[in-house]
Amino acid sequence: MTRMSTEHTGGGDPRRTIELLWGVPGPPRRGPKPKLTVADVVATATRLADADGLEAVTMRRVADELGVAPMSLYTYVPGHAELLDLMLDAAHGELTAPLPDTGWRDALTAVAEDLWRLYHRHPWLLQITTGRPPLGPNTFAKYERELTALDGLALDDLELDAVVGLVIGLVEGTARGSIEAARLARRSGLTDVEWWERSAPVLAGIPAADPVNFPRASRVGTSAGQAHGAASNPEHHFRFGLARILDGVTLLVERR
């Protein structure tokens, strides 16, 4: 399966990127009033990415969609790197639902569920490596919301950050598996069940692949395959893994 190309945030001019993220006006420009806003550019780029993946988001393609000359687009956004930061921060702005007040487990579960749905609305987010996260208001608010879910727990700051990181890492990995599985089914034209129905007879004819040689893999794989109707179920892994992380945090707190 061909994997999606990866982009990195934080590759543009830090000063101009931060100014754009926070709406700090640039130097005054001569000439007619601009026809577009930075928000127009970001919204169009996001729509392209949702439809065709991040590789579709080029400055020329965005300009074409907006009906302007490619060079004029640079008067709104300095380049592709800065646009990527703006897109990511804008997507984080969708994570604003109030957290439940029924305890930290429910609150952190809501954080994870919201992020799971965000990745499925905008799969291109999983093409982005955020070693340098965008320093924008929505990204700050996202982190604040995640930490708010853990209010009242007897954890120090490094532990709070680590718990958030564990949950985000779980969601990211399982959402990627979910989205890639759906993409593979579309491209191949086969469901997982149909793929297995074609593969099993071929495998059965190979003596070295006899289940007796792989007793554990055969037993567990068969049980999981029958339960999920597929070789794996990323959504099940997401929910199972989240519950185990929450159990581990509970145990850590109780030991205090």
Short mmCIF file of C-alpha atoms in Angstrom, two decimals:
data_model
loop_
_atom_site.label_atom_id
_atom_site.label_comp_id
_atom_site.label_asym_id
_atom_site.label_seq_id
_atom_site.Cartn_x
_atom_site.Cartn_y
_atom_site.Cartn_z
CA MET A 1 0.00 0.00 0.00
CA THR A 2 1.33 3.43 -0.91
CA ARG A 3 1.64 5.63 2.14
CA MET A 4 0.72 9.27 2.19
CA SER A 5 3.52 11.79 1.80
CA THR A 6 4.53 13.61 4.95
CA GLU A 7 4.84 17.34 5.55
CA HIS A 8 6.44 19.13 8.50
CA THR A 9 5.18 22.16 10.39
CA GLY A 10 7.46 24.91 11.58
CA GLY A 11 9.41 25.21 8.35
CA GLY A 12 8.47 28.79 7.51
CA ASP A 13 9.47 32.19 8.83
CA PRO A 14 8.64 31.97 12.56
CA ARG A 15 7.93 35.67 12.97
CA ARG A 16 5.58 36.00 10.02
CA THR A 17 3.89 32.67 10.79
CA ILE A 18 3.13 33.71 14.37
CA GLU A 19 1.86 37.09 13.21
CA LEU A 20 -0.50 35.39 10.75
CA LEU A 21 -1.69 32.87 13.33
CA TRP A 22 -2.56 35.61 15.80
CA GLY A 23 -3.92 38.08 13.26
CA VAL A 24 -1.15 40.64 13.71
CA PRO A 25 -1.38 43.04 10.75
CA GLY A 26 1.53 43.11 8.36
CA PRO A 27 3.07 46.32 7.02
CA PRO A 28 0.57 48.53 5.16
CA ARG A 29 0.33 47.90 1.44
CA ARG A 30 -0.29 50.30 -1.38
CA GLY A 31 -2.85 49.72 -4.05
CA PRO A 32 -6.48 48.54 -4.10
CA LYS A 33 -8.13 46.86 -1.16
CA PRO A 34 -7.32 43.12 -1.06
CA LYS A 35 -10.03 40.89 -2.54
CA LEU A 36 -9.25 38.01 -0.17
CA THR A 37 -8.40 37.36 3.45
CA VAL A 38 -5.94 34.92 4.99
CA ALA A 39 -8.97 32.98 6.23
CA ASP A 40 -10.18 32.62 2.62
CA VAL A 41 -6.85 31.13 1.61
CA VAL A 42 -6.79 28.72 4.56
CA ALA A 43 -10.38 27.60 4.00
CA THR A 44 -9.72 26.89 0.32
CA ALA A 45 -6.52 24.98 1.07
CA THR A 46 -8.34 22.94 3.70
CA ARG A 47 -11.13 22.08 1.27
CA LEU A 48 -8.55 20.89 -1.28
CA ALA A 49 -6.76 18.80 1.34
CA ASP A 50 -10.02 17.23 2.52
CA ALA A 51 -10.89 16.23 -1.04
CA ASP A 52 -7.53 15.19 -2.49
CA GLY A 53 -4.96 14.99 0.30
CA LEU A 54 -2.22 17.36 1.33
CA GLU A 55 -0.29 16.83 -1.89
CA ALA A 56 -3.09 18.70 -3.70
CA VAL A 57 -2.36 21.86 -1.70
CA THR A 58 0.05 23.85 -3.82
CA MET A 59 0.13 27.61 -3.99
CA ARG A 60 -0.80 27.46 -7.68
CA ARG A 61 -3.77 25.14 -7.07
CA VAL A 62 -5.06 27.27 -4.21
CA ALA A 63 -4.70 30.41 -6.33
CA ASP A 64 -6.59 28.76 -9.19
CA GLU A 65 -9.43 27.79 -6.85
CA LEU A 66 -9.64 31.37 -5.59
CA GLY A 67 -9.48 32.84 -9.09
CA VAL A 68 -6.32 34.87 -8.52
CA ALA A 69 -2.83 34.87 -9.96
CA PRO A 70 -0.44 32.55 -8.08
CA MET A 71 1.96 35.37 -7.26
CA SER A 72 -0.82 37.44 -5.68
CA LEU A 73 -1.42 34.64 -3.17
CA TYR A 74 1.95 35.37 -1.61
CA THR A 75 0.67 38.76 -0.49
CA TYR A 76 -1.61 36.89 1.93
CA VAL A 77 0.56 33.91 2.91
CA PRO A 78 4.35 33.97 2.43
CA GLY A 79 4.58 30.35 1.31
CA HIS A 80 3.47 26.76 1.58
CA ALA A 81 5.16 26.19 4.95
CA GLU A 82 3.29 29.04 6.58
CA LEU A 83 0.03 27.91 4.96
CA LEU A 84 0.48 24.46 6.48
CA ASP A 85 0.78 25.94 9.97
CA LEU A 86 -2.34 28.03 9.41
CA MET A 87 -4.31 25.02 8.18
CA LEU A 88 -3.34 22.90 11.15
CA ASP A 89 -4.16 25.61 13.67
CA ALA A 90 -7.51 26.23 11.98
CA ALA A 91 -8.36 22.52 12.22
CA HIS A 92 -7.53 22.57 15.92
CA GLY A 93 -10.14 25.31 16.23
CA GLU A 94 -12.81 22.64 15.73
CA LEU A 95 -12.00 21.11 19.13
CA THR A 96 -14.12 23.40 21.24
CA ALA A 97 -16.94 21.26 22.65
CA PRO A 98 -17.35 21.57 26.45
CA LEU A 99 -15.86 18.65 28.36
CA PRO A 100 -18.15 16.54 30.53
CA ASP A 101 -18.02 17.38 34.23
CA THR A 102 -18.47 13.76 35.35
CA GLY A 103 -14.83 13.09 36.13
CA TRP A 104 -11.45 13.10 34.48
CA ARG A 105 -11.93 9.72 32.77
CA ASP A 106 -15.00 10.94 30.92
CA ALA A 107 -13.31 14.24 30.11
CA LEU A 108 -10.16 12.61 28.71
CA THR A 109 -12.29 10.11 26.79
CA ALA A 110 -14.12 13.06 25.20
CA VAL A 111 -10.77 14.60 24.25
CA ALA A 112 -9.71 11.36 22.55
CA GLU A 113 -13.06 10.83 20.81
CA ASP A 114 -13.07 14.39 19.48
CA LEU A 115 -9.57 13.99 18.09
CA TRP A 116 -10.50 10.63 16.51
CA ARG A 117 -13.38 12.31 14.68
CA LEU A 118 -11.21 15.29 13.69
CA TYR A 119 -8.70 12.98 12.00
CA HIS A 120 -11.47 11.26 10.08
CA ARG A 121 -12.91 14.61 8.95
CA HIS A 122 -9.49 15.84 7.88
CA PRO A 123 -7.29 12.79 7.09
CA TRP A 124 -4.55 15.08 5.79
CA LEU A 125 -3.77 16.00 9.41
CA LEU A 126 -2.08 12.61 9.67
CA GLN A 127 0.29 13.59 6.88
CA ILE A 128 1.76 16.30 9.09
CA THR A 129 4.68 15.85 11.46
CA THR A 130 4.38 18.38 14.29
CA GLY A 131 7.84 18.38 15.81
CA ARG A 132 7.40 22.15 15.79
CA PRO A 133 3.69 22.67 16.43
CA PRO A 134 2.08 25.85 15.14
CA LEU A 135 2.19 28.46 17.90
CA GLY A 136 -1.32 29.63 17.22
CA PRO A 137 -4.35 30.33 19.41
CA ASN A 138 -6.26 27.20 18.45
CA THR A 139 -3.30 24.92 19.08
CA PHE A 140 -2.74 26.53 22.48
CA ALA A 141 -6.46 26.12 23.25
CA LYS A 142 -6.32 22.45 22.20
CA TYR A 143 -3.48 21.75 24.66
CA GLU A 144 -5.22 23.74 27.39
CA ARG A 145 -8.39 21.69 26.86
CA GLU A 146 -6.46 18.42 27.02
CA LEU A 147 -4.81 19.43 30.29
CA THR A 148 -8.12 20.70 31.68
CA ALA A 149 -9.46 17.16 31.33
CA LEU A 150 -6.91 16.09 33.96
CA ASP A 151 -7.74 18.80 36.51
CA GLY A 152 -7.66 17.58 40.07
CA LEU A 153 -5.33 14.62 39.52
CA ALA A 154 -2.29 14.31 41.76
CA LEU A 155 0.17 14.40 38.87
CA ASP A 156 3.08 16.73 38.31
CA ASP A 157 3.45 18.80 35.15
CA LEU A 158 5.67 16.30 33.35
CA GLU A 159 3.22 13.50 34.10
CA LEU A 160 0.28 15.57 32.89
CA ASP A 161 2.10 16.28 29.64
CA ALA A 162 3.03 12.60 29.27
CA VAL A 163 -0.56 11.42 29.77
CA VAL A 164 -1.77 13.83 27.10
CA GLY A 165 1.01 12.65 24.81
CA LEU A 166 0.09 8.99 25.33
CA VAL A 167 -3.55 9.62 24.45
CA ILE A 168 -2.73 11.71 21.38
CA GLY A 169 -0.23 9.11 20.18
CA LEU A 170 -2.79 6.35 20.53
CA VAL A 171 -5.46 8.28 18.65
CA GLU A 172 -3.05 9.28 15.91
CA GLY A 173 -1.79 5.76 15.32
CA THR A 174 -5.16 4.04 15.34
CA ALA A 175 -6.84 6.75 13.26
CA ARG A 176 -4.09 6.39 10.67
CA GLY A 177 -4.75 2.66 10.53
CA SER A 178 -8.48 3.24 10.19
CA ILE A 179 -8.12 5.77 7.37
CA GLU A 180 -5.52 3.75 5.48
CA ALA A 181 -7.68 0.61 5.72
CA ALA A 182 -10.64 2.47 4.24
CA ARG A 183 -8.42 3.92 1.50
CA LEU A 184 -7.05 0.48 0.64
CA ALA A 185 -10.56 -0.99 0.39
CA ARG A 186 -11.56 1.77 -2.02
CA ARG A 187 -8.46 1.41 -4.18
CA SER A 188 -8.51 -2.39 -4.31
CA GLY A 189 -12.27 -2.71 -4.72
CA LEU A 190 -12.23 -5.50 -2.14
CA THR A 191 -13.54 -5.57 1.40
CA ASP A 192 -11.35 -7.27 4.00
CA VAL A 193 -13.69 -10.26 3.98
CA GLU A 194 -13.45 -10.55 0.18
CA TRP A 195 -9.67 -10.19 0.34
CA TRP A 196 -9.45 -13.02 2.87
CA GLU A 197 -11.81 -15.25 0.89
CA ARG A 198 -9.42 -14.97 -2.06
CA SER A 199 -6.26 -15.33 0.00
CA ALA A 200 -7.20 -18.23 2.29
CA PRO A 201 -7.38 -20.96 -0.37
CA VAL A 202 -3.98 -19.98 -1.75
CA LEU A 203 -2.44 -19.98 1.72
CA ALA A 204 -4.02 -23.34 2.54
CA GLY A 205 -2.19 -24.89 -0.40
CA ILE A 206 1.25 -23.98 0.97
CA PRO A 207 2.50 -26.68 3.39
CA ALA A 208 4.88 -24.35 5.20
CA ALA A 209 1.95 -22.07 6.08
CA ASP A 210 0.11 -24.86 7.94
CA PRO A 211 -1.44 -23.42 11.15
CA VAL A 212 0.29 -26.14 13.17
CA ASN A 213 3.52 -24.25 12.56
CA PHE A 214 2.05 -21.03 13.94
CA PRO A 215 -0.38 -22.18 16.64
CA ARG A 216 -0.66 -18.92 18.56
CA ALA A 217 -0.84 -16.69 15.49
CA SER A 218 -3.42 -18.99 13.94
CA ARG A 219 -5.63 -19.17 17.05
CA VAL A 220 -5.52 -15.49 17.96
CA GLY A 221 -5.64 -14.27 14.37
CA THR A 222 -8.67 -16.41 13.63
CA SER A 223 -10.49 -15.21 16.74
CA ALA A 224 -9.76 -11.57 15.99
CA GLY A 225 -10.61 -11.93 12.32
CA GLN A 226 -13.96 -13.54 13.09
CA ALA A 227 -14.79 -10.90 15.69
CA HIS A 228 -13.81 -7.91 13.52
CA GLY A 229 -14.52 -9.21 10.04
CA ALA A 230 -11.05 -7.98 9.13
CA ALA A 231 -7.39 -8.60 9.83
CA SER A 232 -7.57 -5.82 12.42
CA ASN A 233 -9.99 -3.23 13.74
CA PRO A 234 -8.30 0.11 14.43
CA GLU A 235 -11.37 1.53 16.17
CA HIS A 236 -11.39 -1.43 18.58
CA HIS A 237 -7.68 -0.93 19.21
CA PHE A 238 -8.33 2.76 19.85
CA ARG A 239 -11.03 2.13 22.45
CA PHE A 240 -9.21 -0.79 24.07
CA GLY A 241 -5.94 1.16 24.26
CA LEU A 242 -7.63 4.26 25.64
CA ALA A 243 -9.29 2.24 28.41
CA ARG A 244 -5.93 0.72 29.36
CA ILE A 245 -4.24 4.15 29.47
CA LEU A 246 -7.03 5.42 31.72
CA ASP A 247 -6.66 2.35 33.94
CA GLY A 248 -2.93 2.98 34.19
CA VAL A 249 -3.43 6.63 35.17
CA THR A 250 -6.00 5.55 37.76
CA LEU A 251 -3.50 3.13 39.27
CA LEU A 252 -0.76 5.77 39.29
CA VAL A 253 -2.99 8.24 41.11
CA GLU A 254 -4.20 5.66 43.62
CA ARG A 255 -0.61 4.71 44.50
CA ARG A 256 -0.02 8.32 45.46
#
